[in-house]
Tab-separated table of C-alpha atoms in Angstrom:
chain	number	residue	atom	x	y	z
A	18	MET	CA	-52.849	62.030	48.936
A	19	ALA	CA	-50.438	59.468	48.232
A	20	LYS	CA	-51.084	55.870	48.200
A	21	GLU	CA	-49.063	53.421	50.378
A	22	PHE	CA	-48.136	49.976	48.832
A	23	ASN	CA	-47.082	47.049	50.767
A	24	VAL	CA	-43.899	45.445	49.664
A	25	PRO	CA	-43.999	41.701	49.995
A	26	PRO	CA	-41.052	40.149	51.679
A	27	VAL	CA	-38.107	38.772	49.458
A	28	VAL	CA	-37.426	34.889	49.965
A	29	PHE	CA	-33.877	33.656	49.408
A	30	PRO	CA	-33.763	29.830	48.790
A	31	SER	CA	-31.070	28.421	51.113
A	32	GLY	CA	-30.632	24.727	51.362
A	33	GLY	CA	-33.554	24.053	49.369
A	34	ASN	CA	-36.228	25.382	51.863
A	35	PRO	CA	-37.780	28.724	51.563
A	36	ILE	CA	-37.408	31.106	54.343
A	37	GLY	CA	-38.864	34.166	55.056
A	38	ALA	CA	-37.322	37.672	55.252
A	39	ALA	CA	-37.404	37.142	59.082
A	40	SER	CA	-35.511	33.948	59.287
A	41	GLY	CA	-32.163	33.917	60.220
A	42	PRO	CA	-28.767	35.458	58.807
A	43	GLN	CA	-28.473	35.149	55.154
A	44	GLN	CA	-25.807	33.127	53.782
A	45	ARG	CA	-23.616	34.303	51.058
A	46	ARG	CA	-23.434	32.569	47.635
A	47	LEU	CA	-19.966	31.266	46.690
A	48	PRO	CA	-18.985	32.446	43.349
A	49	THR	CA	-18.448	29.654	40.652
A	50	ALA	CA	-15.455	29.634	38.365
A	51	PRO	CA	-15.701	31.000	34.852
A	52	PHE	CA	-16.563	28.521	31.885
A	53	GLN	CA	-13.394	26.871	30.659
A	54	PRO	CA	-13.630	24.698	27.423
A	55	PRO	CA	-11.896	21.199	27.739
A	56	ARG	CA	-8.302	20.985	26.362
A	57	SER	CA	-7.524	19.484	23.145
A	58	SER	CA	-6.326	16.019	23.381
A	59	ASN	CA	-3.400	16.629	21.167
A	60	PRO	CA	-0.980	18.587	22.933
A	61	GLY	CA	1.137	19.229	19.707
A	62	ILE	CA	-1.452	21.285	18.276
A	63	PRO	CA	-1.373	24.631	20.156
A	64	PHE	CA	-3.945	26.589	18.019
A	65	MET	CA	-6.715	23.715	19.210
A	66	SER	CA	-6.173	24.861	22.761
A	67	PHE	CA	-7.815	27.699	24.387
A	68	ASP	CA	-4.921	28.253	26.783
A	69	VAL	CA	-3.722	31.702	26.197
A	70	ASN	CA	-0.316	31.291	27.973
A	71	SER	CA	0.499	28.155	25.929
A	72	ALA	CA	-0.769	29.561	22.537
A	73	ALA	CA	1.304	32.877	23.195
A	74	ALA	CA	4.309	30.732	23.703
A	75	SER	CA	3.638	28.584	20.736
A	76	THR	CA	3.223	31.699	18.509
A	77	SER	CA	6.460	33.298	19.416
A	78	PHE	CA	8.592	33.409	16.334
A	79	SER	CA	12.368	32.723	16.387
A	80	THR	CA	15.051	34.789	14.296
A	81	PRO	CA	15.533	32.783	10.858
A	82	GLN	CA	19.035	31.447	10.344
A	83	PHE	CA	20.408	31.737	6.957
A	84	PRO	CA	23.342	29.951	5.825
A	85	SER	CA	26.724	31.813	5.182
A	86	MET	CA	27.256	32.252	1.448
A	87	ILE	CA	30.842	32.649	1.958
A	88	SER	CA	32.872	29.400	3.064
A	89	THR	CA	35.173	29.850	5.957
A	90	GLY	CA	38.194	29.009	3.676
A	91	GLY	CA	37.555	32.238	1.750
A	92	ALA	CA	35.689	33.068	-1.235
A	93	THR	CA	37.187	33.559	-4.746
A	94	GLY	CA	37.114	37.061	-6.127
A	95	PHE	CA	37.232	38.819	-9.517
A	96	GLU	CA	40.901	38.827	-9.505
A	97	ASP	CA	40.838	34.874	-9.914
A	98	GLU	CA	38.430	34.818	-12.581
A	99	LEU	CA	39.419	34.136	-16.233
A	100	PRO	CA	39.123	36.719	-18.985
A	101	LEU	CA	35.957	36.846	-20.947
A	102	LEU	CA	37.960	36.101	-24.130
A	103	GLU	CA	39.315	32.927	-22.812
A	104	GLU	CA	36.113	31.646	-21.439
A	105	LEU	CA	34.898	32.008	-24.900
A	106	GLY	CA	37.929	29.974	-26.249
A	107	ILE	CA	39.407	33.052	-28.034
A	108	ASN	CA	43.071	33.094	-27.433
A	109	THR	CA	44.278	36.407	-28.718
A	110	LYS	CA	47.742	35.821	-28.063
A	111	GLN	CA	47.694	32.372	-30.371
A	112	ILE	CA	45.569	34.529	-33.042
A	113	TYR	CA	48.482	36.982	-33.027
A	114	GLN	CA	51.378	34.353	-33.423
A	115	LYS	CA	49.390	32.571	-36.052
A	116	THR	CA	49.105	35.978	-38.115
A	117	ILE	CA	52.911	36.753	-37.673
A	118	SER	CA	53.678	33.328	-39.125
A	119	ILE	CA	51.306	33.787	-42.247
A	120	LEU	CA	53.019	37.027	-42.965
A	121	ASN	CA	56.313	35.597	-43.453
A	122	PRO	CA	55.773	33.401	-46.248
A	123	PHE	CA	59.671	31.641	-46.021
A	124	ARG	CA	59.638	30.993	-42.065
A	125	ILE	CA	56.216	29.369	-41.331
A	126	ASN	CA	55.641	27.646	-38.055
A	127	ALA	CA	53.495	25.033	-38.608
A	128	HIS	CA	53.297	23.921	-34.841
A	129	LEU	CA	51.308	26.813	-34.272
A	130	HIS	CA	48.503	25.777	-36.353
A	131	GLU	CA	48.213	22.361	-34.709
A	132	ASP	CA	45.596	23.805	-32.206
A	133	ALA	CA	42.901	24.954	-34.860
A	134	ASP	CA	40.509	27.637	-34.177
A	135	LEU	CA	37.953	29.718	-36.174
A	136	SER	CA	38.195	33.022	-34.348
A	137	GLY	CA	41.174	34.448	-36.465
A	138	PRO	CA	39.636	33.250	-39.740
A	139	PHE	CA	36.420	34.883	-38.904
A	140	LEU	CA	38.147	38.176	-38.159
A	141	PHE	CA	40.007	37.833	-41.500
A	142	LEU	CA	36.884	37.119	-43.234
A	143	MET	CA	35.015	39.995	-41.860
A	144	ALA	CA	37.952	42.359	-42.481
A	145	PHE	CA	37.688	41.159	-46.257
A	146	GLY	CA	33.972	41.854	-46.429
A	147	LEU	CA	34.619	45.167	-44.950
A	148	PHE	CA	37.354	46.405	-47.513
A	149	GLN	CA	35.188	44.946	-50.293
A	150	LEU	CA	32.256	47.238	-48.889
A	151	LEU	CA	34.465	50.177	-48.692
A	152	ALA	CA	35.012	49.498	-52.593
A	153	GLY	CA	31.378	49.522	-53.245
A	154	LYS	CA	30.911	45.783	-53.277
A	155	LEU	CA	28.554	43.859	-50.761
A	156	HIS	CA	30.334	40.099	-50.680
A	157	PHE	CA	29.843	39.388	-46.961
A	158	GLY	CA	27.507	36.156	-47.800
A	159	ILE	CA	29.522	35.422	-50.930
A	160	ILE	CA	32.698	35.236	-48.957
A	161	LEU	CA	31.315	32.969	-46.290
A	162	GLY	CA	29.591	30.694	-48.629
A	163	TRP	CA	32.856	30.446	-50.838
A	164	VAL	CA	35.046	29.632	-47.781
A	165	THR	CA	32.559	26.809	-46.572
A	166	VAL	CA	32.580	25.453	-50.076
A	167	ALA	CA	36.352	25.682	-50.701
A	168	SER	CA	36.969	23.976	-47.310
A	169	LEU	CA	34.746	20.934	-48.337
A	170	PHE	CA	36.496	20.695	-51.614
A	171	LEU	CA	39.939	20.697	-50.074
A	172	TYR	CA	38.731	18.324	-47.483
A	173	VAL	CA	37.609	15.826	-50.089
A	174	VAL	CA	40.532	16.259	-52.467
A	175	PHE	CA	43.129	15.706	-49.583
A	176	ASN	CA	41.338	12.836	-48.313
A	177	MET	CA	40.870	11.110	-51.954
A	178	LEU	CA	44.708	11.686	-52.275
A	179	ALA	CA	45.776	10.400	-48.975
A	180	GLY	CA	43.157	7.467	-48.987
A	181	LYS	CA	42.438	5.670	-45.924
A	182	ASN	CA	45.660	7.305	-44.155
A	183	GLY	CA	44.496	11.013	-44.373
A	184	ASN	CA	43.752	12.571	-41.170
A	185	LEU	CA	42.591	15.996	-42.314
A	186	ASP	CA	39.362	16.842	-40.773
A	187	LEU	CA	37.011	19.459	-41.857
A	188	TYR	CA	37.455	21.901	-38.820
A	189	ARG	CA	41.280	22.179	-39.304
A	190	CYS	CA	40.787	22.533	-42.969
A	191	LEU	CA	38.452	25.625	-42.572
A	192	SER	CA	41.013	27.148	-40.095
A	193	LEU	CA	43.806	26.897	-42.282
A	194	ILE	CA	41.995	28.279	-45.268
A	195	GLY	CA	40.864	30.932	-43.096
A	196	TYR	CA	44.138	32.054	-41.938
A	197	CYS	CA	46.004	31.657	-45.364
A	198	ILE	CA	43.381	34.125	-46.763
A	199	LEU	CA	45.237	37.180	-45.118
A	200	PRO	CA	47.264	37.736	-48.237
A	201	ILE	CA	43.835	38.108	-50.284
A	202	VAL	CA	42.557	40.589	-47.426
A	203	ILE	CA	46.088	42.751	-47.737
A	204	LEU	CA	45.117	42.530	-51.359
A	205	SER	CA	41.664	43.984	-51.050
A	206	ALA	CA	42.940	46.714	-48.839
A	207	VAL	CA	45.925	47.708	-51.306
A	208	SER	CA	43.005	47.755	-54.280
A	209	LEU	CA	41.431	50.668	-52.532
A	210	PHE	CA	44.480	52.765	-53.474
A	211	VAL	CA	45.384	51.108	-56.973
A	212	PRO	CA	43.487	51.898	-60.096
A	213	GLN	CA	41.354	49.278	-61.381
A	214	GLY	CA	41.725	47.177	-64.291
A	215	GLY	CA	45.525	48.180	-64.671
A	216	MET	CA	48.692	45.993	-64.968
A	217	VAL	CA	49.586	46.934	-61.465
A	218	ILE	CA	46.593	45.380	-59.782
A	219	MET	CA	47.175	42.291	-61.927
A	220	VAL	CA	50.769	41.871	-60.862
A	221	LEU	CA	49.765	42.310	-57.230
A	222	MET	CA	46.951	39.638	-57.643
A	223	GLY	CA	49.351	37.277	-58.751
A	224	LEU	CA	51.727	37.752	-56.116
A	225	PHE	CA	49.346	37.656	-53.280
A	226	VAL	CA	47.613	34.403	-54.850
A	227	ILE	CA	50.925	32.713	-55.034
A	228	TRP	CA	51.768	33.859	-51.331
A	229	SER	CA	48.447	32.521	-50.063
A	230	THR	CA	49.011	29.243	-52.145
A	231	ARG	CA	52.251	28.625	-50.600
A	232	VAL	CA	51.418	29.234	-47.083
A	233	CYS	CA	48.320	27.040	-47.170
A	234	THR	CA	50.139	24.208	-49.124
A	235	ARG	CA	53.035	23.955	-46.864
A	236	LEU	CA	50.671	24.059	-43.613
A	237	LEU	CA	48.452	21.191	-45.124
A	238	VAL	CA	51.776	19.098	-45.921
A	239	GLU	CA	53.453	19.610	-42.606
A	240	LEU	CA	50.107	19.163	-40.461
A	241	ALA	CA	48.481	16.226	-42.302
A	242	SER	CA	50.182	13.014	-42.800
A	243	TYR	CA	50.819	11.657	-46.509
A	244	GLY	CA	50.490	14.833	-47.874
A	245	ASP	CA	54.073	15.473	-48.828
A	246	GLU	CA	53.921	13.002	-51.899
A	247	HIS	CA	50.874	14.953	-53.226
A	248	ARG	CA	52.276	18.445	-52.697
A	249	GLY	CA	51.726	19.631	-56.551
A	250	LEU	CA	48.043	18.550	-56.332
A	251	ILE	CA	47.416	20.094	-53.161
A	252	ALA	CA	49.220	23.462	-54.338
A	253	TYR	CA	47.002	23.457	-57.470
A	254	ALA	CA	43.752	23.100	-55.189
A	255	CYS	CA	44.760	25.760	-52.990
A	256	PHE	CA	45.644	27.990	-56.212
A	257	LEU	CA	42.240	27.661	-57.467
A	258	ILE	CA	40.721	28.544	-54.129
A	259	TYR	CA	42.626	31.772	-53.802
A	260	MET	CA	42.365	32.755	-57.444
A	261	LEU	CA	38.670	32.701	-57.000
A	262	PHE	CA	38.754	34.996	-53.815
A	263	SER	CA	41.122	37.234	-55.844
A	264	LEU	CA	38.601	37.801	-58.787
A	265	LEU	CA	36.061	39.104	-56.026
A	266	VAL	CA	38.742	41.990	-55.797
A	267	ILE	CA	39.398	42.614	-59.425
A	268	PHE	CA	35.882	42.514	-60.697
């Protein structure tokens, strides 16, 4: 047999006064608005605000604008670029013209050598060392060292002879000695096909030394002032320099 329980009446507060279940019609309770946190006092900082709409608008990214790398006037292409040798200061046409002037000892154009450079002399010195290497002699360091000492020697001798009026600088002196060593380079190449220690190589050595001496003396006299009156002494100094280099070829 089931028990019956008496359910007490449910009392809903209305207006602050409790009423029973038998009271008048129940009044519906109005829903309250959801909790909204206070807005930030600084409107310039969107992430401090909990407004979803404003935060979404503030986090929208715009496409970055990059400056154009090409000017409106047109960019320079590779056709307008200088050759690499000219950017390095190596004028192959000038080196060729100077070489041709040295090969003719009777018609020397001294104006070509007014612009001194070391590209041609370095090329000739490397060729000299290569021919010596083919002959079984390793003289690269000796050649470079002797050229430096010879340039200092000729620079001091010329400026002592010219006195205060001497205008020969060491750079031009090194350039002239390097270009005028071309006959000795030719002698080194010819010596590969000539028996060593014979009369032929001795005669050739004398001819090529005189050739280098004549060319170097004339260039020094014409390019440097007050050198004409001391031509003999300058020629003697040049003769000693190139005789020394020719001994590397003979011995």
